Short mmCIF file of C-alpha atoms and ligand atoms in Angstrom, two decimals:
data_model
loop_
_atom_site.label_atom_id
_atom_site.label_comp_id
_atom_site.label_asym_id
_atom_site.label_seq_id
_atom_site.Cartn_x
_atom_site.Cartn_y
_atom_site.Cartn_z
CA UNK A 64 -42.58 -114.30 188.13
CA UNK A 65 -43.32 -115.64 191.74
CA UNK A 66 -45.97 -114.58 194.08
CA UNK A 67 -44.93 -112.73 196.86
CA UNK A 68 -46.80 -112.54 199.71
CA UNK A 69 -47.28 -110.02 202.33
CA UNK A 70 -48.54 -109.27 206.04
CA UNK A 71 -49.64 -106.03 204.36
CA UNK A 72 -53.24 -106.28 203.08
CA UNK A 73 -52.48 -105.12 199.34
CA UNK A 74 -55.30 -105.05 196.88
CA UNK A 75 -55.04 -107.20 193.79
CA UNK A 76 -55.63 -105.27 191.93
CA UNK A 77 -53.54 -101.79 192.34
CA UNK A 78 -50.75 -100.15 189.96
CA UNK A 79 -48.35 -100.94 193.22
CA UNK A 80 -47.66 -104.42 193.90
CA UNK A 81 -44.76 -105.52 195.49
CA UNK A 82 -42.76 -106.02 192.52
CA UNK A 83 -42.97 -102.67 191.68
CA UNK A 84 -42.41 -100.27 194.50
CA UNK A 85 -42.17 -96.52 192.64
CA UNK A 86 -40.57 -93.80 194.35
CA UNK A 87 -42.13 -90.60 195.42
CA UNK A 88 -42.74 -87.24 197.53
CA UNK A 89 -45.23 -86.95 199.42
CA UNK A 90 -46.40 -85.20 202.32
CA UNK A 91 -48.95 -85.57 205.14
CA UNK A 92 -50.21 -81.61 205.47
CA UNK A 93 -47.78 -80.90 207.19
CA UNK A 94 -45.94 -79.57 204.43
CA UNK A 95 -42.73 -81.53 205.52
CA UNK A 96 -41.54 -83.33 202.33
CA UNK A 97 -40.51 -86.77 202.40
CA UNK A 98 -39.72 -89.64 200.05
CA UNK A 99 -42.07 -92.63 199.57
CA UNK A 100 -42.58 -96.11 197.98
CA UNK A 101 -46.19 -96.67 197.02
CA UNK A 102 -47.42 -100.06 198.07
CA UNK A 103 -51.03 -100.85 197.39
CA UNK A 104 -52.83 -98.62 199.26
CA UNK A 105 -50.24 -96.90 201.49
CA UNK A 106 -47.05 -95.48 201.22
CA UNK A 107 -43.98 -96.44 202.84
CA UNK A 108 -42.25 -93.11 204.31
CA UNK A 109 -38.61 -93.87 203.66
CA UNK A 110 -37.44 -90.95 206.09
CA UNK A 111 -39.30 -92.82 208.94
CA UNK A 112 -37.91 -96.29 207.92
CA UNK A 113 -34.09 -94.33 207.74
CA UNK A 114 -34.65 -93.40 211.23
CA UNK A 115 -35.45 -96.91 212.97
CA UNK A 116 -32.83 -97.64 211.37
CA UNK A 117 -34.27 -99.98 208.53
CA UNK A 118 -31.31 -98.84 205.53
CA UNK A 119 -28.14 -98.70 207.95
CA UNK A 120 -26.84 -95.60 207.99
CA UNK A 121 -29.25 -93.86 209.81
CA UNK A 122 -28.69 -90.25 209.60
CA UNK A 123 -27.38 -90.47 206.45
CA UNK A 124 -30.32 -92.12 205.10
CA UNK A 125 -32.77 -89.79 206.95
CA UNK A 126 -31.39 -86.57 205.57
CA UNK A 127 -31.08 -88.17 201.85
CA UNK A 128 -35.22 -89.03 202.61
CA UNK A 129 -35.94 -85.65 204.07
CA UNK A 130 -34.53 -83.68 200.84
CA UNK A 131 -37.69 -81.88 199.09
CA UNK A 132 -36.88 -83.88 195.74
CA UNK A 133 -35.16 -87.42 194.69
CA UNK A 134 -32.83 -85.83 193.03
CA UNK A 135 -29.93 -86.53 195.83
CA UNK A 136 -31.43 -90.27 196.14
CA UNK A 137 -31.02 -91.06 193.14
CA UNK A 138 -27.52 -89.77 192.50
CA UNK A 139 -26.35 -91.82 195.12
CA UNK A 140 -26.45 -94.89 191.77
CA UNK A 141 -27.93 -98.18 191.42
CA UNK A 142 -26.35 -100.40 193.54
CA UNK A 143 -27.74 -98.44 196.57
CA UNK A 144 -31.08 -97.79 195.27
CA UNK A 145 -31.28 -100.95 194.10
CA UNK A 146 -30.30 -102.47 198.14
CA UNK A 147 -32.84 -99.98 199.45
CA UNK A 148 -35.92 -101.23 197.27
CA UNK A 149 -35.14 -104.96 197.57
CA UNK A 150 -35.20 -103.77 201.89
CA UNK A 151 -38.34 -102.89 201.41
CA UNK A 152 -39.81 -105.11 199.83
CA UNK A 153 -38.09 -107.92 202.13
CA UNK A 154 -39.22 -105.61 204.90
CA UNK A 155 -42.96 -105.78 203.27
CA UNK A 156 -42.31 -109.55 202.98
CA UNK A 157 -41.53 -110.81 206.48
CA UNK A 158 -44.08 -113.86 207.79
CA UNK A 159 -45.49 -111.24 210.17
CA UNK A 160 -45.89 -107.38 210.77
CA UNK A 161 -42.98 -105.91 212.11
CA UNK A 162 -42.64 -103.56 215.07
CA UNK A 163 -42.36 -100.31 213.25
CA UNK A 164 -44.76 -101.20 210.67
CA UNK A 165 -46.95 -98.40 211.83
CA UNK A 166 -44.79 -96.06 212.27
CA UNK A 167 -43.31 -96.50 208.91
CA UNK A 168 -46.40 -96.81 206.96
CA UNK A 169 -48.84 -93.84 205.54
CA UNK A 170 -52.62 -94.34 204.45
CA UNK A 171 -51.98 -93.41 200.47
CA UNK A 172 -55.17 -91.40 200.48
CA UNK A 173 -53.77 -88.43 203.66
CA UNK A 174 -50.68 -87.92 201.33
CA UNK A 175 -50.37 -84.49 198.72
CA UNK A 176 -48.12 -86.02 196.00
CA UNK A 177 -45.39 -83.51 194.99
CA UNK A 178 -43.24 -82.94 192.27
CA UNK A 179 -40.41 -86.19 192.96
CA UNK A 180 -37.72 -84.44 190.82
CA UNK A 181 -35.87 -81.25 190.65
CA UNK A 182 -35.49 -81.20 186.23
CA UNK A 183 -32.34 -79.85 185.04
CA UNK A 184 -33.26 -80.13 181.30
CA UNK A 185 -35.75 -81.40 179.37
CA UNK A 186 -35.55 -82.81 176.37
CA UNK A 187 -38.74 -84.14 173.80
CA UNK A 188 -37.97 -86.85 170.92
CA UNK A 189 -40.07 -87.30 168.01
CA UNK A 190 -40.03 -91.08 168.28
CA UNK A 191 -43.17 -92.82 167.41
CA UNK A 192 -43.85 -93.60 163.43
CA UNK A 193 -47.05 -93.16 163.82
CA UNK A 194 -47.42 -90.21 165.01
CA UNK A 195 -45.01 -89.13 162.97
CA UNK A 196 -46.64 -90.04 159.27
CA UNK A 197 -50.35 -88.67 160.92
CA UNK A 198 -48.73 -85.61 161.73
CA UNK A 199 -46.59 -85.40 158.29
CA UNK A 200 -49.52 -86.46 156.54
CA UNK A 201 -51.98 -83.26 157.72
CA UNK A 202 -49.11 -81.14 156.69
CA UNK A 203 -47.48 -82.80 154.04
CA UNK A 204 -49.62 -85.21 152.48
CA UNK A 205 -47.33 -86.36 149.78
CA UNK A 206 -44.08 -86.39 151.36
CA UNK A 207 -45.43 -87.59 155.42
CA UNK A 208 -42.30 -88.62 156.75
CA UNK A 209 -38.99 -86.56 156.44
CA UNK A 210 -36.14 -87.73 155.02
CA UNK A 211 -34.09 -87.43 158.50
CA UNK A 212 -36.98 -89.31 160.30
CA UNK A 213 -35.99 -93.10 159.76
CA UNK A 214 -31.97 -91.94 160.44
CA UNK A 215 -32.33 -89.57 163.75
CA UNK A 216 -34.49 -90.30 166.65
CA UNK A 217 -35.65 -86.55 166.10
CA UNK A 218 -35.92 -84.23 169.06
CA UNK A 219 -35.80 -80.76 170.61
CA UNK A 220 -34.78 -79.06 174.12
CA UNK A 221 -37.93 -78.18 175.88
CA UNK A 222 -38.45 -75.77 178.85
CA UNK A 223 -37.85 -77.52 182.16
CA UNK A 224 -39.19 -74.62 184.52
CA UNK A 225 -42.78 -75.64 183.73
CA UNK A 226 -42.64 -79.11 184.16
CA UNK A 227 -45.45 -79.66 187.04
CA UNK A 228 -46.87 -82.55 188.74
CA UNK A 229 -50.16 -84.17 188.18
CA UNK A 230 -52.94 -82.40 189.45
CA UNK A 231 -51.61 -79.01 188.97
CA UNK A 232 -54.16 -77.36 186.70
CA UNK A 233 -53.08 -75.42 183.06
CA UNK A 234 -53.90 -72.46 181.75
CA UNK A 235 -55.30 -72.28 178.50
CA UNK A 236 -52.17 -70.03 176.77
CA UNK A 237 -52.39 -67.16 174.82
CA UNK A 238 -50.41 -66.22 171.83
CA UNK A 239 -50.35 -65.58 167.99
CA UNK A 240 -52.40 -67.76 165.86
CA UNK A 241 -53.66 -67.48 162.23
CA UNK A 242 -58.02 -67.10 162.71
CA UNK A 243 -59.65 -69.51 160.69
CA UNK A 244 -61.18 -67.38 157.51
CA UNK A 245 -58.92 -64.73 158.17
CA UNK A 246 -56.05 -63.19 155.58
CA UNK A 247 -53.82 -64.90 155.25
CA UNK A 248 -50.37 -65.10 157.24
CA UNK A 249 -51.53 -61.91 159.19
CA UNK A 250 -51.73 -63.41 163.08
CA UNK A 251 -53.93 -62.43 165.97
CA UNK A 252 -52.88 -62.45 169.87
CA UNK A 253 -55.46 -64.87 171.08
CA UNK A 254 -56.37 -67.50 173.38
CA UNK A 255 -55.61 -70.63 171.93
CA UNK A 256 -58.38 -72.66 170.22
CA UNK A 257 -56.38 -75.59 170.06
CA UNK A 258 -55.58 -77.25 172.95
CA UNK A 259 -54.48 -80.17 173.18
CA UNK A 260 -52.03 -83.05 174.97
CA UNK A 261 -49.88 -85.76 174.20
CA UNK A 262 -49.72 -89.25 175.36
CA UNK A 263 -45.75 -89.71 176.22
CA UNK A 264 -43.52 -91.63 178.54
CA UNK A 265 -40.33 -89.69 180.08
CA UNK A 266 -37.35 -91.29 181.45
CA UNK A 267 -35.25 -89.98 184.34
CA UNK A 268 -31.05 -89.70 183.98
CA UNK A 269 -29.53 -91.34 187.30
CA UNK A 270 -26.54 -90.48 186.39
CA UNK A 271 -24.56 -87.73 185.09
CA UNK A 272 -21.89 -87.69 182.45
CA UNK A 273 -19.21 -85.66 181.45
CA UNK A 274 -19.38 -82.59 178.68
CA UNK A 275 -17.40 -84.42 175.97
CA UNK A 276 -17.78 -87.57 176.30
CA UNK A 277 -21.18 -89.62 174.42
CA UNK A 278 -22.99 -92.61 176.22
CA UNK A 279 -22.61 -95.53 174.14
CA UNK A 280 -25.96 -97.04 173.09
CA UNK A 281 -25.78 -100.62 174.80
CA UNK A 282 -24.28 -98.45 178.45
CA UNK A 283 -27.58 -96.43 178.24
CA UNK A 284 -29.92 -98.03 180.02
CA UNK A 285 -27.14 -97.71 183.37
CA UNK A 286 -27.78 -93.77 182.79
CA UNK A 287 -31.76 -94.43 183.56
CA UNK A 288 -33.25 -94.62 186.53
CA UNK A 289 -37.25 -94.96 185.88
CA UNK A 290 -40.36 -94.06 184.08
CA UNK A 291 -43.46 -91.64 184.61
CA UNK A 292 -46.20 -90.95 182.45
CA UNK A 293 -45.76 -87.80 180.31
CA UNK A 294 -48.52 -85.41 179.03
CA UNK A 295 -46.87 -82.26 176.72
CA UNK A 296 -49.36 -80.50 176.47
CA UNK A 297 -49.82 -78.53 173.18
CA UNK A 298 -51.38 -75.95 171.75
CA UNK A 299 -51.47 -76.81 168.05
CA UNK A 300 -52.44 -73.23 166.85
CA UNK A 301 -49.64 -71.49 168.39
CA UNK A 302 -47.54 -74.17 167.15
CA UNK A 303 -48.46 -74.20 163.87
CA UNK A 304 -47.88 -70.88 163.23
CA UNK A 305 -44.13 -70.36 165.37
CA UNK A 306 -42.79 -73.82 164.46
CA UNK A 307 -41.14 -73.06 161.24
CA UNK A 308 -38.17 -72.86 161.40
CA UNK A 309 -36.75 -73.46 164.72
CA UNK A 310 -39.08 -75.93 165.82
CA UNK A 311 -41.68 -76.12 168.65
CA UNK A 312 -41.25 -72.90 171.21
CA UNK A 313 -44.50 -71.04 172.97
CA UNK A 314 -46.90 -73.81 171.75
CA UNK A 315 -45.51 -76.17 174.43
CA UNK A 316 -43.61 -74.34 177.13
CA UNK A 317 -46.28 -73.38 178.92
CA UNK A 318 -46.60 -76.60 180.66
CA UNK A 319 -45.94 -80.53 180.39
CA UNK A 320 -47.10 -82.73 183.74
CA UNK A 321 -45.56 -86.07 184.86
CA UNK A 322 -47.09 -88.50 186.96
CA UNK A 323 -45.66 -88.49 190.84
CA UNK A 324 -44.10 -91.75 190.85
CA UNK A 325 -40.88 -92.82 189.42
CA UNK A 326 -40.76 -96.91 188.65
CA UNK A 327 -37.47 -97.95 188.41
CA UNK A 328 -36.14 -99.55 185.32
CA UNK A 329 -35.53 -102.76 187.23
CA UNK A 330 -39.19 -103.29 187.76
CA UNK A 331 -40.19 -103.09 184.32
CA UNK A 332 -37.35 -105.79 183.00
CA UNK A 333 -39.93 -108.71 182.77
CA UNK A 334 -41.86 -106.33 180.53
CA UNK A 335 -38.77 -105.59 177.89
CA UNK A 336 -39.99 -106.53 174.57
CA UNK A 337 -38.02 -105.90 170.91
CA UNK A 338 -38.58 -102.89 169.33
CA UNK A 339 -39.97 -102.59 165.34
CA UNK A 340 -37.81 -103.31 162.72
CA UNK A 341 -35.75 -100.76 161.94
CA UNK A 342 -35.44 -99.89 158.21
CA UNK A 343 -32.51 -98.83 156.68
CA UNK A 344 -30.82 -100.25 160.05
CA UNK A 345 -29.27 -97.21 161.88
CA UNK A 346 -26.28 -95.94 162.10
CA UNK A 347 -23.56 -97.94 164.20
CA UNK A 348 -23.59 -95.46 167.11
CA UNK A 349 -27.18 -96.36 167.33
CA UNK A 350 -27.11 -100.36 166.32
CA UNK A 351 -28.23 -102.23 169.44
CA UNK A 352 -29.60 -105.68 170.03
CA UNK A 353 -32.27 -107.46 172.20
CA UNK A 354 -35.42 -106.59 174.36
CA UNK A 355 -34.91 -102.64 174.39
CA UNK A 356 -38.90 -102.04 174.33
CA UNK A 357 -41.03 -101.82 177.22
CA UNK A 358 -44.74 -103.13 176.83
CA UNK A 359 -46.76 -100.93 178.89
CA UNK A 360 -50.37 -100.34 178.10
CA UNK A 361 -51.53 -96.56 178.23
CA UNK A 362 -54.89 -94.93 178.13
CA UNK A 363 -56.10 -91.67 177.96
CA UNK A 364 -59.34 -90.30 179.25
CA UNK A 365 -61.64 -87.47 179.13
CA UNK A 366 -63.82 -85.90 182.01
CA UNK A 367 -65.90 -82.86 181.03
CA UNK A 368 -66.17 -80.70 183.72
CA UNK A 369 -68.62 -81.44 186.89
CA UNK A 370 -69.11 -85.39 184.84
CA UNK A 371 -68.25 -88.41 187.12
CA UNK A 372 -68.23 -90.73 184.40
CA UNK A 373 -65.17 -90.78 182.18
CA UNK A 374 -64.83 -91.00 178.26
CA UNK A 375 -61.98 -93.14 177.12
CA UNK A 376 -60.55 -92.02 173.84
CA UNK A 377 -57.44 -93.50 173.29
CA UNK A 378 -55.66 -97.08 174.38
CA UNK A 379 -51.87 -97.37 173.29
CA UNK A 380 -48.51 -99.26 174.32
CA UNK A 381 -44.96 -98.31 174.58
CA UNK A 382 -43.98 -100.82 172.57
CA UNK A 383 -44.94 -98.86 169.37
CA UNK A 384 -42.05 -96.36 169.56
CA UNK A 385 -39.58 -96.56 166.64
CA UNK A 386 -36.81 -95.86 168.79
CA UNK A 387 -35.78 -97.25 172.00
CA UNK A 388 -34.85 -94.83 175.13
CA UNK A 389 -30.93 -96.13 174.83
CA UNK A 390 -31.04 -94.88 171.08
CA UNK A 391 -32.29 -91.33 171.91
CA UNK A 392 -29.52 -91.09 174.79
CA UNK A 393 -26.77 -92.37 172.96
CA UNK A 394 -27.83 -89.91 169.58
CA UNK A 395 -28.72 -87.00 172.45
CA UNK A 396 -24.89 -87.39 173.42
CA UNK A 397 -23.19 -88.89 170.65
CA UNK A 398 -21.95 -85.11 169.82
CA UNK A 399 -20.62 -85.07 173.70
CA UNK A 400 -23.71 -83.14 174.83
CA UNK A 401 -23.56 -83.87 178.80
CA UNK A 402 -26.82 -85.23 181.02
CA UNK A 403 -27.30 -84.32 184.68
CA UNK A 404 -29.44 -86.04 186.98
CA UNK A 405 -32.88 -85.29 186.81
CA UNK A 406 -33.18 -84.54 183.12
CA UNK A 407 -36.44 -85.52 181.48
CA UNK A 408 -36.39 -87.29 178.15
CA UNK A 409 -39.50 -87.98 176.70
CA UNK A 410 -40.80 -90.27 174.12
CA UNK A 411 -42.38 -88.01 171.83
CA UNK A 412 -46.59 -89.05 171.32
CA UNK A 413 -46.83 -92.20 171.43
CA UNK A 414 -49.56 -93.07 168.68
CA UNK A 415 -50.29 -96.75 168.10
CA UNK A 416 -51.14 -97.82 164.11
CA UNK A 417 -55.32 -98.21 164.87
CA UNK A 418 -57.00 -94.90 164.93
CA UNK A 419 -58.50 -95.46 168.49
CA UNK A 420 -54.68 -95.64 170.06
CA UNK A 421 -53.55 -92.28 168.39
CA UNK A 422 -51.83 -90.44 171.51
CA UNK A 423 -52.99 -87.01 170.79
CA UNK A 424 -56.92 -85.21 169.39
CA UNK A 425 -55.00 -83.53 166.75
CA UNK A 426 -54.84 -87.28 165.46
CA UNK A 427 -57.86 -88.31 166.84
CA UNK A 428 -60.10 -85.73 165.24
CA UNK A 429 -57.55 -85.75 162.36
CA UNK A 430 -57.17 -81.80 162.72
CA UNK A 431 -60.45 -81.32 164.02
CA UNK A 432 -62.21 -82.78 161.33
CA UNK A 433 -63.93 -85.84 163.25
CA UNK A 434 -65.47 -85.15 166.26
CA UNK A 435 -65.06 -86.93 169.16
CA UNK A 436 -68.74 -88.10 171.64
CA UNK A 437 -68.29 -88.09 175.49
CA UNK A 438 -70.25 -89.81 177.14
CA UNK A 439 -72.36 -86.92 178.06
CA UNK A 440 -73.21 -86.12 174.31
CA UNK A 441 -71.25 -83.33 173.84
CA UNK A 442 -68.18 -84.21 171.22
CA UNK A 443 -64.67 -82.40 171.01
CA UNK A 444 -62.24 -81.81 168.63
CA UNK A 445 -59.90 -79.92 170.83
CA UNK A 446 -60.02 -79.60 174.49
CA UNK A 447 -62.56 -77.02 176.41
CA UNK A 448 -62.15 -75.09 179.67
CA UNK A 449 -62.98 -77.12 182.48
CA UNK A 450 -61.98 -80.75 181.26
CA UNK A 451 -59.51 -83.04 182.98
CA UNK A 452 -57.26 -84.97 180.88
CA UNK A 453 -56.10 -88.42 182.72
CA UNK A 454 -53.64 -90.98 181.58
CA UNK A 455 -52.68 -94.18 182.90
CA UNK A 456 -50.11 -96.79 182.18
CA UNK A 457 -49.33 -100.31 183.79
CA UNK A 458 -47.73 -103.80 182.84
CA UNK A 459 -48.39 -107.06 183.88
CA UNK A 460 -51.87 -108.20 185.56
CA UNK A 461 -53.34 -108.61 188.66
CA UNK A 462 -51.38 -109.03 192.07
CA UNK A 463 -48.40 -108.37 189.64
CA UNK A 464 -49.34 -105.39 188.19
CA UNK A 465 -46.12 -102.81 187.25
CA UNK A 466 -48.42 -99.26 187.83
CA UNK A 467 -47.23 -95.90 186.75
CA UNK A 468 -51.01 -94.50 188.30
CA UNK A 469 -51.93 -91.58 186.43
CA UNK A 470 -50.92 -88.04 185.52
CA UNK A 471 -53.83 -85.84 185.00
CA UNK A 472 -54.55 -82.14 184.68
CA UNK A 473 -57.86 -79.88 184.31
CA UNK A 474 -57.91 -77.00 181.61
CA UNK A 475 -58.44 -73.23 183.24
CA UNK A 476 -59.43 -70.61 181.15
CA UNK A 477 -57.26 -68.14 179.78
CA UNK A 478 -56.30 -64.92 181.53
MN1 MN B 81 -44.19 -83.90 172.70
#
């Protein structure tokens, strides 16, 4: 990968180098939403670079820029969103600071993120090994992993409506659970004492296809646009009393959070690694062949409330997951189930095989059996009113570095 330089002072060590230039909405306080490219410390406003005229097209550009998500932007396909982040970044590359540099770029820190996507549908998978056999294992302890499990990248449609960007707090949800000590299978209506998230990765469709008609596996990656960080937030008592047997319902709807920029598939391709062996090999709908991976580190950390310092409890990596993105879309469509731009598809937790890379506490305390220390001294097994749950994910190193920032979210208490 070559070095590319700059006439834009961008720190070497930020999530947004030039070679990765994630897309965004932002706005300045004036409640005006436009879309941005984060580049080191600023933003490039892509409505004000439409208007001097920087893409062509000029009103054309500006109203696509001015729309209050990315959802138009993005449905305009790859070859033009492609052309209008290699503009930028030969804009952010010329030997010395152009004219309209100033009016084009934004100081990152004056900018309210917002939520970059309008979501259609949302779909979870089920898709890392891991997670699944430590889950299957609490419940099941003879028989961890379903027979389906190794056949079907598993997975469920979730509720899109309460998707929310990071920094939006959630409210600790109330519902039936089974009290510990209690009689057994009679529920209460409580607040949940079980709250907990999970470390995921969600891919945006780019493009839509027809009712009918399945994506082939090796097409899918041309029906993905880019990447945020996921956190499904769960609350493991509800859950564990509803899920049988439709599956996961009021223990997860009542909020998932993404991170506010979108990286584009193209920026991750230096960072496309194989997948595990697969064993039996899958299906041929789902056979596919070379670097369908990505190897993006992930970390997830803990902040009591009112404590600076932060309590990392979990590092973890893409690479991990069973199965790849193009295998969930070609099995979500392989019955001719149709995708709209938009949708959300994520990973499923994303546990590594170490117990300090386990992607959610139901793991990490192992049901709430092991206590976890903060750094304050206080320990959790679940989490409490008042913390904020961060996670971050990059590839690559320094002055290279392929960012996703963070998506975080602080726990309120329940109504
Ligand atoms: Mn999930």
């Amino acid at each position: 990968m070559q070095t590319k330089q700059s006439w834009l002072s961008i720190p070497t060590d930020t999530d947004f180098s030039l070679f990765n230039l994630p897309v965004g909405v932002f706005h300045t306080g004036d409640h005006t939403p436009r879309a941005g490219m984060a580049i080191g410390d600023h933003i490039v406003d892509l409505a004000a670079a439409a208007e001097t005229g920087l893409f062509g097209k000029r009103r054309f550009f500006t109203r696509i820029f001015t729309q209050p998500t990315l959802n138009a932007f993005i449905a305009l396909g790859k070859p033009v969103t492609n052309r209008i982040r290699k503009k930028v970044q030969d804009w952010l590359s010329m030997p010395e600071k152009p004219e309209n540099a100033d009016r084009i770029l934004v100081d990152r820190k004056t900018a309210t993120l917002l939520m970059p996507i309008q979501v259609p549908n949302y779909t979870d998978f089920y898709s890392s090994i891991e997670h699944a056999t430590n889950v299957g294992k609490m419940f099941r302890p003879d028989n961890p992993l379903l027979p389906n499990w190794r056949w079907i990248p598993v997975g469920y449609h979730g509720r899109a409506s309460s998707i929310v960007v990071s920094g939006t707090p959630i409210r600790r949800p109330k519902g039936q659970i089974l009290p510990p000590g209690g009689a057994p299978d009679i529920p209460v209506y409580a607040a949940s004492r079980q709250m907990d998230f999970e470390l995921e990765m969600a891919f945006v469709i780019g493009k839509e296809s027809p009712l009918g008609e399945p994506i082939p596996v090796e097409k899918a990656e041309e029906y993905i646009f880019g990447l945020v960080l996921f956190n499904d937030w769960s609350a493991r008592d509800i859950q564990r009393w509803e899920y049988v047997p439709l599956g996961p319902f009021l223990g997860k709807n009542f909020g998932s959070s993404i991170s506010p920029w979108i990286v584009p598939l193209e920026a991750l391709k230096p960072f496309r690694v194989k997948g595990p062996k697969q064993t039996p090999p899958p299906l041929e709908y789902l056979e596919s062949k070379g670097a369908k991976n990505c190897n993006i580190e992930l970390e997830v950390i803990v902040q009591p409330a009112g404590q600076t310092k932060e309590t990392r409890i979990s590092r973890s990596n893409t690479k991990y997951l069973y199965w790849s993105m193009a295998q969930q879309l070609a099995h979500h469509t392989v019955n001719g189930c149709n995708v709209q731009v938009g949708d959300l598809m994520a990973s499923g937790t994303i546990s590594g095989p170490t117990p300090d890379s386990y992607g959610s506490l139901l793991e990490l305390s192992w049901g709430g059996k092991n206590p976890l220390k903060m750094v304050d001294g206080s320990t959790r097994t679940f989490l409490q009113d008042g913390d904020t749950l961060t996670i971050r994910g990059w590839a690559g190193k320094d002055g290279q570095k392929i960012g996703f920032g963070e998506v975080t979210g602080t726990i309120l208490p329940s109504l």
